[in-house]
Short mmCIF file of C-alpha atoms in Angstrom, two decimals:
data_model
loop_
_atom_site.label_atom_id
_atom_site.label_comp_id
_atom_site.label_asym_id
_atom_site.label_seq_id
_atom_site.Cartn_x
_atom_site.Cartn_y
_atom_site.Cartn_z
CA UNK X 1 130.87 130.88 11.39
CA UNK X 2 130.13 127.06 11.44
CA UNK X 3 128.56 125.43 14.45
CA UNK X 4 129.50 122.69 16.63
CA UNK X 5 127.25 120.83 18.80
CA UNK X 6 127.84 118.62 21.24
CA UNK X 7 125.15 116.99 22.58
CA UNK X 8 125.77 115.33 26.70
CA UNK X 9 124.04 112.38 25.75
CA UNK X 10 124.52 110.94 29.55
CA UNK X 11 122.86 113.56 30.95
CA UNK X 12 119.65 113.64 29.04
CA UNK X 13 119.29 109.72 29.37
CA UNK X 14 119.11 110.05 33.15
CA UNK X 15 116.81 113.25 32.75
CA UNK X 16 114.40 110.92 29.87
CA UNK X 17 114.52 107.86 32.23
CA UNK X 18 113.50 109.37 35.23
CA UNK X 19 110.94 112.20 33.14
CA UNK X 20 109.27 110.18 30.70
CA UNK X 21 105.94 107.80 30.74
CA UNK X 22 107.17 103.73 31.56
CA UNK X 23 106.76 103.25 27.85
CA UNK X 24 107.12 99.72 26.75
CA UNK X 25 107.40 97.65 23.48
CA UNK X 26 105.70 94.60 22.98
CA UNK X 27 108.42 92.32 24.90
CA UNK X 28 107.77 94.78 27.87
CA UNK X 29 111.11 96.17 27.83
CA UNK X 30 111.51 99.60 28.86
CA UNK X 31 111.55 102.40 26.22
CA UNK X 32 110.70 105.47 27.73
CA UNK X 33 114.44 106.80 27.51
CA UNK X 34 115.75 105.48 24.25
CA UNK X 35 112.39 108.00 23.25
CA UNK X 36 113.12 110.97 25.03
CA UNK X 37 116.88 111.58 24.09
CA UNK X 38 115.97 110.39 20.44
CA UNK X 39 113.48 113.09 20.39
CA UNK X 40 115.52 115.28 21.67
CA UNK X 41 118.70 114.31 18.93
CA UNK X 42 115.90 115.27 16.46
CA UNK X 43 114.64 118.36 17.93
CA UNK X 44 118.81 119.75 18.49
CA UNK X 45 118.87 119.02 14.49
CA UNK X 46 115.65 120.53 13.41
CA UNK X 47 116.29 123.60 15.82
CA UNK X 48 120.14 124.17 16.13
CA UNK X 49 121.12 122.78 12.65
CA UNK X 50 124.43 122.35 12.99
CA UNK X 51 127.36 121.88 10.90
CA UNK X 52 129.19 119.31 12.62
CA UNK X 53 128.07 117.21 15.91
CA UNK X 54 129.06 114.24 18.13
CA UNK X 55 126.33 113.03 20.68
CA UNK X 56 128.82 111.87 23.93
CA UNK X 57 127.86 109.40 26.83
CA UNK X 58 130.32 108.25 29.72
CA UNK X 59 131.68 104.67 29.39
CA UNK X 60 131.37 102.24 31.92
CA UNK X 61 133.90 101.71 34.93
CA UNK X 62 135.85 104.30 36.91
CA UNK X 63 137.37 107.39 36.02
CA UNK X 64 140.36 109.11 37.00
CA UNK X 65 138.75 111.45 39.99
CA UNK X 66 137.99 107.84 41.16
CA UNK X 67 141.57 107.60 41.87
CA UNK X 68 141.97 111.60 43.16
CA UNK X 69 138.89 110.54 45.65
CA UNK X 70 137.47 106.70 46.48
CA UNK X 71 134.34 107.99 47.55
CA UNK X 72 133.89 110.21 44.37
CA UNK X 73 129.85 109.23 43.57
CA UNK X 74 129.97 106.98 45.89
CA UNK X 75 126.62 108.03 47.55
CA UNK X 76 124.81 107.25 44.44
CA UNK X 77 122.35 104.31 43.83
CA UNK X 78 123.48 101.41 41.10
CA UNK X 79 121.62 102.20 37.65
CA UNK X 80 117.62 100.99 37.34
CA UNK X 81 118.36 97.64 35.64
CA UNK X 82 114.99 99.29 33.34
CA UNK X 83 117.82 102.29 32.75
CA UNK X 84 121.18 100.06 32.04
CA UNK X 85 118.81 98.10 29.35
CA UNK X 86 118.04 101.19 26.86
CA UNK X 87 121.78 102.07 27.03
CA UNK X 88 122.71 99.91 24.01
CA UNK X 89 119.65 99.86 21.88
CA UNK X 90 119.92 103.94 22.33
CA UNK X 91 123.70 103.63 20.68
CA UNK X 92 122.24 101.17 18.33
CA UNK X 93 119.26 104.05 17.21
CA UNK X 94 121.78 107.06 17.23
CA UNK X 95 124.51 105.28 15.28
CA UNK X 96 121.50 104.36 12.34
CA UNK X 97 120.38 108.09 12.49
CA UNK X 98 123.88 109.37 11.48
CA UNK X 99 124.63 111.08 14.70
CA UNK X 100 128.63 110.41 15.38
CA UNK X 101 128.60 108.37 18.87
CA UNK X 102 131.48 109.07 21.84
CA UNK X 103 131.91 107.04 23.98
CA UNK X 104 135.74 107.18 25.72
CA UNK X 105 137.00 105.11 28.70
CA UNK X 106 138.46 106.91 31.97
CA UNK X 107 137.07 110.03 31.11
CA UNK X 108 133.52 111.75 31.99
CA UNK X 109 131.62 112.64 29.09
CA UNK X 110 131.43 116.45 30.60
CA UNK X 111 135.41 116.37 29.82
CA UNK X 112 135.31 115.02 26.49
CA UNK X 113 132.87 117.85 25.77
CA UNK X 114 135.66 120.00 27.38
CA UNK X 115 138.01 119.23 24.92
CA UNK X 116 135.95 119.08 22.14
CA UNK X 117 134.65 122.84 22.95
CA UNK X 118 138.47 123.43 23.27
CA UNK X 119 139.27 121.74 19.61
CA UNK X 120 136.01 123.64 18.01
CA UNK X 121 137.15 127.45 19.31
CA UNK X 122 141.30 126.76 18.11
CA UNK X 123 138.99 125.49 14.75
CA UNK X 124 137.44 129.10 14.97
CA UNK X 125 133.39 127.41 15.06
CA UNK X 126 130.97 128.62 17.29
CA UNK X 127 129.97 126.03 19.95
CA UNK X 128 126.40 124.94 21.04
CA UNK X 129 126.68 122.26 24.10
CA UNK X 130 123.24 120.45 24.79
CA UNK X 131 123.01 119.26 28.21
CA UNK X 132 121.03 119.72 31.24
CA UNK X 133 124.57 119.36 33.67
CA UNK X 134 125.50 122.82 35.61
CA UNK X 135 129.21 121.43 35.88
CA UNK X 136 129.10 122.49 31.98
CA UNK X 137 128.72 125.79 32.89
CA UNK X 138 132.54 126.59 33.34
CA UNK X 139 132.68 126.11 30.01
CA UNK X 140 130.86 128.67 28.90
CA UNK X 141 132.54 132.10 26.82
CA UNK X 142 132.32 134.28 23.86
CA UNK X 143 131.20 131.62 20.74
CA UNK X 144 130.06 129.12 23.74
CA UNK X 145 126.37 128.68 24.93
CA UNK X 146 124.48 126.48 26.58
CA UNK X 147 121.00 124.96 25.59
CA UNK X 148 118.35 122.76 27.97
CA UNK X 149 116.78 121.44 24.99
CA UNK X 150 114.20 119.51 27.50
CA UNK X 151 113.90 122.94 29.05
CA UNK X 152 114.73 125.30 26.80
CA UNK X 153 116.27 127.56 28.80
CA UNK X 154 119.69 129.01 27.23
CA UNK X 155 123.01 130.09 28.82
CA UNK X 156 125.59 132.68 27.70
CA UNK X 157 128.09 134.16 29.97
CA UNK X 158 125.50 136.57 31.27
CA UNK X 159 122.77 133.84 31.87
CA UNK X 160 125.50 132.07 34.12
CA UNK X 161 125.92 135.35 35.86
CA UNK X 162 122.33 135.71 36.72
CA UNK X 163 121.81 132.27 37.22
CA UNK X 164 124.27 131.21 39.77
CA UNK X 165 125.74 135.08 40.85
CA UNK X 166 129.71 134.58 39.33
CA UNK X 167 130.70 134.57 35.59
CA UNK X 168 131.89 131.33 33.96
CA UNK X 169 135.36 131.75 34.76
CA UNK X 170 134.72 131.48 38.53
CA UNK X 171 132.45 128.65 38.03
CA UNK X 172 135.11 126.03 39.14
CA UNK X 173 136.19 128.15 42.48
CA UNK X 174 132.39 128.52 42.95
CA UNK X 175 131.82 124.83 42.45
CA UNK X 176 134.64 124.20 44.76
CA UNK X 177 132.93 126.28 47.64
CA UNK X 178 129.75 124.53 47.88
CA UNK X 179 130.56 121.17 46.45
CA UNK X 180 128.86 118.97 44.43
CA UNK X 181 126.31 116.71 47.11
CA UNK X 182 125.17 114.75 43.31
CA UNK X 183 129.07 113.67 42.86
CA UNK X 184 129.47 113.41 46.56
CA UNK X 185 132.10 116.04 46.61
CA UNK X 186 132.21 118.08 49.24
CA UNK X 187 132.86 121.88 49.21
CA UNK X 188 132.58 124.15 53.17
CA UNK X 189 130.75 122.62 55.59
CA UNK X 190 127.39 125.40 55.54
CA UNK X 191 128.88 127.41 52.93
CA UNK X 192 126.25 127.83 49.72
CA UNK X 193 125.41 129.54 47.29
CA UNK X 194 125.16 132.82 48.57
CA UNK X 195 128.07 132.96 50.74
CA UNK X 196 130.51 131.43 47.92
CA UNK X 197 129.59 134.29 45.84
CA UNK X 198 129.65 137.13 48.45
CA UNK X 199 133.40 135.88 48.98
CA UNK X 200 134.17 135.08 44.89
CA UNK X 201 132.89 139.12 45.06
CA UNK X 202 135.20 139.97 47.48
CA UNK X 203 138.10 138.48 47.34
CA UNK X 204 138.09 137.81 43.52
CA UNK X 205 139.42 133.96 43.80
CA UNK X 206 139.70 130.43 45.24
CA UNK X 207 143.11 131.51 46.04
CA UNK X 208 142.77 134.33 47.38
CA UNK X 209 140.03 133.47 49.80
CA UNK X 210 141.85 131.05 51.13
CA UNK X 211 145.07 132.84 51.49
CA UNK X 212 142.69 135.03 53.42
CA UNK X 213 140.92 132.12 55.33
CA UNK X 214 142.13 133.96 58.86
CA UNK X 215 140.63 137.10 58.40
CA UNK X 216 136.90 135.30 58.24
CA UNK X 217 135.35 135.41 61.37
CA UNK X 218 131.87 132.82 62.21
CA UNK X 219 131.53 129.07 61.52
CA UNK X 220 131.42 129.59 58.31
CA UNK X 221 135.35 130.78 58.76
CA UNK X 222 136.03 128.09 60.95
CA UNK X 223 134.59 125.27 57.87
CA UNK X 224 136.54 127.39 55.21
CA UNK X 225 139.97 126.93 57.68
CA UNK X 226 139.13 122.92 58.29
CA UNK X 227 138.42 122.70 54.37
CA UNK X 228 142.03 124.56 53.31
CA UNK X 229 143.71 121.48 52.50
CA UNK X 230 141.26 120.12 50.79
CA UNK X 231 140.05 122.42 48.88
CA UNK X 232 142.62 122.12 45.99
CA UNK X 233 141.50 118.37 45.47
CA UNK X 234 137.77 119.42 45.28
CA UNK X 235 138.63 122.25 42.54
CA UNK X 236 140.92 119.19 40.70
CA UNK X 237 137.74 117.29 41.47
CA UNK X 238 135.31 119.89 39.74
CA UNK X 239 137.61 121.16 36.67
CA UNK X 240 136.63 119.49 33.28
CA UNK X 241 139.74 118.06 31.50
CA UNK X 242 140.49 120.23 27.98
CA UNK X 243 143.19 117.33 27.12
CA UNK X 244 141.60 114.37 26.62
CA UNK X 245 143.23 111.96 23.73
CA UNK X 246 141.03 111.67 21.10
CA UNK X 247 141.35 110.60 17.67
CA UNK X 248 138.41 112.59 16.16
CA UNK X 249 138.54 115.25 13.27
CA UNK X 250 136.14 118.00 12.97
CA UNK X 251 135.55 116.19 9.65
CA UNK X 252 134.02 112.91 11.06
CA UNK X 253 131.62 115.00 13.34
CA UNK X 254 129.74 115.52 10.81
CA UNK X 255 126.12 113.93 10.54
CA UNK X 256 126.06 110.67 8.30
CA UNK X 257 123.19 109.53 5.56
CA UNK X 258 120.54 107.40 8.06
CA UNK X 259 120.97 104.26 7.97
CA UNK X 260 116.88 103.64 7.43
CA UNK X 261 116.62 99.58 7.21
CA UNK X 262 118.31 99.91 10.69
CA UNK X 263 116.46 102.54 11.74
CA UNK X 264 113.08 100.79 10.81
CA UNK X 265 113.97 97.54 12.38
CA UNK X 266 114.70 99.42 15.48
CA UNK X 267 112.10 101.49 16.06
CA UNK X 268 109.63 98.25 14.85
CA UNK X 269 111.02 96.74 17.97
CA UNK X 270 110.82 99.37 20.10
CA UNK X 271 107.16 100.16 19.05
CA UNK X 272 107.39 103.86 17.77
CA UNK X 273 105.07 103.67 15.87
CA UNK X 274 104.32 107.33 15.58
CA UNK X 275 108.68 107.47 13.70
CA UNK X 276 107.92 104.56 11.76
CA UNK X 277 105.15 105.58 10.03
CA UNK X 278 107.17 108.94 8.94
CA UNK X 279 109.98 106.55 8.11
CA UNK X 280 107.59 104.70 6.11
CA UNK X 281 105.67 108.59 5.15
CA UNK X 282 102.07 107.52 5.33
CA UNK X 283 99.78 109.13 3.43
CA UNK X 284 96.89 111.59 4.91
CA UNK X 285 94.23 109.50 3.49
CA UNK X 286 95.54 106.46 5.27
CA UNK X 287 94.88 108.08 8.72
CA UNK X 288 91.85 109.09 7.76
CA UNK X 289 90.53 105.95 6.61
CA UNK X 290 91.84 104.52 9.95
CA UNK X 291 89.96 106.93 11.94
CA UNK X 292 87.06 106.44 10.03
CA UNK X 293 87.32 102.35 10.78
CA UNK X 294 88.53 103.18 14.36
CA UNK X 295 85.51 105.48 15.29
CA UNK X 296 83.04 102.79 14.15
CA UNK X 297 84.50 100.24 16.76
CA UNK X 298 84.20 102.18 19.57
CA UNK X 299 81.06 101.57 21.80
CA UNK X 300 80.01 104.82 22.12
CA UNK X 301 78.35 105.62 25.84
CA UNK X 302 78.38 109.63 26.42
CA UNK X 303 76.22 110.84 28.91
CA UNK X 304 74.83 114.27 30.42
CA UNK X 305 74.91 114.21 34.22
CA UNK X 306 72.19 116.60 35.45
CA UNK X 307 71.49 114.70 38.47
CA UNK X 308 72.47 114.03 41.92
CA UNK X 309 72.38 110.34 41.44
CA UNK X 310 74.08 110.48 38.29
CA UNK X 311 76.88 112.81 39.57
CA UNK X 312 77.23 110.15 42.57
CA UNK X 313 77.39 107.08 39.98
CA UNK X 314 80.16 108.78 37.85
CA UNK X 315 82.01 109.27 41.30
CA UNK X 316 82.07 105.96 41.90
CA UNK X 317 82.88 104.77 39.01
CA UNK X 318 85.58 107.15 38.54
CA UNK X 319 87.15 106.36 42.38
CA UNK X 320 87.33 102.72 41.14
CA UNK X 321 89.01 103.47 37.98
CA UNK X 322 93.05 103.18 36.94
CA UNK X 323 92.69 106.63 35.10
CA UNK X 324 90.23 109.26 34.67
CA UNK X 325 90.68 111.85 31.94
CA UNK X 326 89.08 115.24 32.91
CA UNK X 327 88.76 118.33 31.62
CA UNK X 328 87.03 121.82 32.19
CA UNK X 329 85.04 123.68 29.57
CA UNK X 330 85.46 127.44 31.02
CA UNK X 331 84.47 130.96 29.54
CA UNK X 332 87.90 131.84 28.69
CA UNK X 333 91.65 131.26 28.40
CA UNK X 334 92.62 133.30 31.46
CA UNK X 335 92.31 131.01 34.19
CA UNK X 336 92.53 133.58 36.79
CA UNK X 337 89.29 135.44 35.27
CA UNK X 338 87.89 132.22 33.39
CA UNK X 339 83.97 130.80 35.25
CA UNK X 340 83.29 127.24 35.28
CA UNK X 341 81.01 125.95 32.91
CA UNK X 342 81.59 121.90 32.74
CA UNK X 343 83.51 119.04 33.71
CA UNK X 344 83.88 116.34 31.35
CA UNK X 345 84.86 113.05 32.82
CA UNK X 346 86.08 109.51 31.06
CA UNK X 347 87.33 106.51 32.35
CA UNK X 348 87.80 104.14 28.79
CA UNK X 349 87.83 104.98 25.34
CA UNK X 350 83.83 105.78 23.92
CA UNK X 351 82.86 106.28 27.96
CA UNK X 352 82.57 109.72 28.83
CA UNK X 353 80.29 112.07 31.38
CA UNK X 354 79.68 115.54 31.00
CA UNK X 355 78.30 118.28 33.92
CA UNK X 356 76.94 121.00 32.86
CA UNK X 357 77.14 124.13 35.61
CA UNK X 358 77.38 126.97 34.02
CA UNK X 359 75.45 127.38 30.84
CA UNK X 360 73.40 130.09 29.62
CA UNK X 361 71.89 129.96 26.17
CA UNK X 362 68.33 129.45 25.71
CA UNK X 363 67.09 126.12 26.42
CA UNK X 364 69.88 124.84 28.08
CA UNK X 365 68.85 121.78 30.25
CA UNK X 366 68.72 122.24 33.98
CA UNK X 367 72.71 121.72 35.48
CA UNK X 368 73.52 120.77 38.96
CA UNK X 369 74.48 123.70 41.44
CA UNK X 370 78.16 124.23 40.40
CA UNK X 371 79.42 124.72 44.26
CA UNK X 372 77.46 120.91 45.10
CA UNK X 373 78.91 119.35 42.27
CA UNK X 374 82.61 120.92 43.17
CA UNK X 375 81.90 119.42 46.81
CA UNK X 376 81.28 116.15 45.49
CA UNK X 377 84.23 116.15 43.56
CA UNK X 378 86.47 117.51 45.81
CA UNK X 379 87.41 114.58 47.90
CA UNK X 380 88.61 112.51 44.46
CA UNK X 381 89.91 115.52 42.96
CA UNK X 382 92.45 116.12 46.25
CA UNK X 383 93.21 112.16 46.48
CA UNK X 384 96.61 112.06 45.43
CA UNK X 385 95.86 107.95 44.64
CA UNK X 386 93.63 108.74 42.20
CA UNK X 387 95.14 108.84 39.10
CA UNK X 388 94.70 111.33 36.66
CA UNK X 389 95.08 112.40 32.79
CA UNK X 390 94.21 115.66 31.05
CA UNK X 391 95.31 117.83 28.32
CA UNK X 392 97.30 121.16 29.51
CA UNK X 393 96.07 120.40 33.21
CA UNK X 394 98.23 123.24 34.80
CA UNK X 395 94.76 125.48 33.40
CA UNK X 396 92.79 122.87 35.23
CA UNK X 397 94.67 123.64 38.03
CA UNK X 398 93.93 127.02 38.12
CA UNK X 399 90.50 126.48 37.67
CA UNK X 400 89.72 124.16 40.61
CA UNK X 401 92.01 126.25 42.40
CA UNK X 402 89.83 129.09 42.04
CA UNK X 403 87.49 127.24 44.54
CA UNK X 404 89.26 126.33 47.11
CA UNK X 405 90.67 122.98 45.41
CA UNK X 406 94.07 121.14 45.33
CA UNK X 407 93.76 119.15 42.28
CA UNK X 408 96.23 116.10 42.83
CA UNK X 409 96.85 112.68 41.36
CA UNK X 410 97.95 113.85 38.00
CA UNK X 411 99.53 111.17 36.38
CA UNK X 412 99.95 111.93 32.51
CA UNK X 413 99.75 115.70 30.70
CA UNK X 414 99.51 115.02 27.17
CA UNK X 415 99.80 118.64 25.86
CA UNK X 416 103.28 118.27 28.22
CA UNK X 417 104.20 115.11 26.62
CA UNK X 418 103.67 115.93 23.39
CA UNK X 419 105.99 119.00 23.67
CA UNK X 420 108.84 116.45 25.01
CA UNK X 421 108.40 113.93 22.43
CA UNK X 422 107.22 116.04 19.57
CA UNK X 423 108.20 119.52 19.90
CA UNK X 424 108.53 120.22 15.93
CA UNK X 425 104.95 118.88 15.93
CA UNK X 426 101.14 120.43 16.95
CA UNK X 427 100.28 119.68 20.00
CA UNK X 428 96.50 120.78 20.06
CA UNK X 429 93.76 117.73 21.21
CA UNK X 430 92.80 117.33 17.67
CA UNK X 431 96.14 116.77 16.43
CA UNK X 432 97.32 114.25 18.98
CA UNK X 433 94.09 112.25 18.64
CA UNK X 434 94.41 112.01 14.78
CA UNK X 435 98.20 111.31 15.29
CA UNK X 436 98.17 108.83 17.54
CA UNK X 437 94.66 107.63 17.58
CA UNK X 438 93.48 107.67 14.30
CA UNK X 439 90.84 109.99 15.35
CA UNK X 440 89.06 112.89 14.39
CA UNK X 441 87.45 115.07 16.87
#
């Protein structure tokens, strides 16, 4: 059976914007979402490797629930100007990659994917939709699924069961229950989750539970007996169109040759540098001689803190800092069982502090009490204003958590960011240093 996916390109720009590192190019214009939904296109390729494809956003202006209900997402904040900028360099980069674009007026983009799910099952192809949006959910049946490629998580008709407690086909009455606070469409007053499926169980049906609004006694029967008349414009609300016109054949969803002067121009301007050079496919021995020219121009200052005053210098310098990197050297993986044996500290590039406080092999030099040195550190390692960067720091976590500390101020996780940005890629220290450092370590 061929595959169909249909990527809610929307979605994951709001997700990107709002999850990704303020990257900028060298103009300073924002980046960081034109990144993460490109990185995602390529991971839904490399991973899903479908047959045909069409990457859908939502056009500007109204749509029509705009005219079932004036105050339909009314509640929500005007697009980050830093958001509304990537929109049309992102159309620019997906367009040069091949990926068909969608973008049609009146309509969301959930209800273009609607239709298009429709169109793929009557064309007997099994559907993948990529998105992040539960409203998909309803769409969801035998040769459907659902994948979070930011998450990962997937969703059949039995992973909608377990995940919201009805089966796809109820999703809309479900929907209409509890409303929608994101869209600003409202459901019964103090009815959620819980209660919209006890009565979905019950009564088997929007319809039904409200032909039996009377018999259900409490507030929450009172709300469901205010909310009868509207509840038919919240379900019309809620329900994705299947009908939408569009002029599309299966045939031009189909992924086009790259379009690589394009794509190299863009991503030259938008500084990804780590795409361009496997545009460009760089040779091994270039990054290596890089590293080896990089590593000779970095004032190297590495020290061994085995001292009170020491220890106390490195906090200060570290409490005055923009970003610390830090990092625990342990006796194991399992931080639940791992001991402390070091904390590594750096604050620049060829600046770095190491205490020792566990070691054991012969002639080890003499370490600072590990429960002083934790006491020391505490007070920066709990200030949520310091910022911090580490590699795979939920383990860190764990770690000072073992003592009786809240680790806070994390600002970057690159083991976390590399699996956003690069998930096809390694995402071990050494790698990321020699990929985007030029380093070897």
């Amino acid at each position: 059976m061929k595959k169909l996916l249909l990527i809610d390109g929307s979605s994951y720009l709001y997700r990107a914007f709002h999850a990704m590192p303020d990257f900028r190019n060298k103009a300073d214009e924002p980046t960081g979402a034109i990144y993460g939904v490109i990185n995602m296109l390529k991971r839904a390729r490399h991973d899903i490797k479908p047959d045909y494809v069409a990457c859908i956003f939502d056009a500007k202006g109204k749509t029509f629930r705009d005219e079932i209900y004036p105050k339909y997402k009314a509640n929500r904040p005007s697009m980050p100007e830093d958001l509304r900028t990537q929109i049309e360099p992102l159309h620019e980069c997906i367009e040069a990659l091949g990926v068909p674009l969608l973008v049609i007026p009146d309509v969301e983009a959930d209800d273009v994917i609607a239709t298009l799910t429709k169109k793929g099952l009557e064309e007997k192809l099994e559907i993948v939709i990529s998105t992040g949006d539960k409203d998909i959910a309803q769409l969801i049946k035998p040769n459907v699924t659902i994948i979070n490629t930011m998450t990962g998580e997937n969703l059949d008709t039995e992973g909608v069961k377990a995940k919201f407690g009805v089966y796809p086909d109820r999703m809309v009455d479900y929907q209409s229950l509890v409303g929608d606070s994101v869209d600003n469409v409202p459901g019964v007053d103090k009815v959620g989750p819980k209660t919209a499926v006890k009565w979905l169980s019950e009564y088997g049906d929007l319809d039904s539970i409200i032909a039996n609004a009377g018999q259900i006694k409490g507030k929450v029967g009172e709300n469901l007996r205010l909310a009868v008349e509207w509840l038919p414009t919240t379900r019309e609300l809620v329900t994705l169109k299947e009908d939408v016109a569009i002029d599309v054949r299966m045939e031009n969803l189909k992924y086009r040759p790259e379009d690589k002067k394009t794509v190299a121009r863009l991503f030259e301007k938008l500084n990804f540098r780590t795409w361009l050079a496997e545009l460009h496919q760089e040779k091994t021995e270039d990054i290596e001689t890089t590293a080896s020219n990089t590593e000779k121009n970095i004032p190297q200052d590495y020290q061994l803190i085995t001292s009170i005053k020491k220890l106390e210098d490195w906090i200060k310098k570290i409490s005055i800092a923009k970003l610390t990197a830090i990092d625990t050297e342990t006796t194991g993986l399992d931080s639940m069982q791992a001991k402390l044996v070091g904390i590594s500290l750096a604050t620049k590039a060829g600046q770095a502090g190491y205490i020792p406080v566990g070691h054991d092999y012969a002639d080890c030099p003499e370490q600072l009490d590990v429960n002083l040195v934790l006491k020391k550190l505490k007070p920066w390692l709990e200030d949520p204003k310091q910022q911090k960067v580490g590699q795979n720091l939920k383990f860190d976590l764990h770690i000072f958590n073992n003592h009786g500390i809240r680790m806070r101020g994390i600002a970057h996780d690159t083991l976390l960011q590399s699996y956003v940005l690069e998930s096809h890629r390694k995402h071990d220290m050494d790698s990321l240093a020699q990929r985007h450092l030029g380093l070897k370590t």
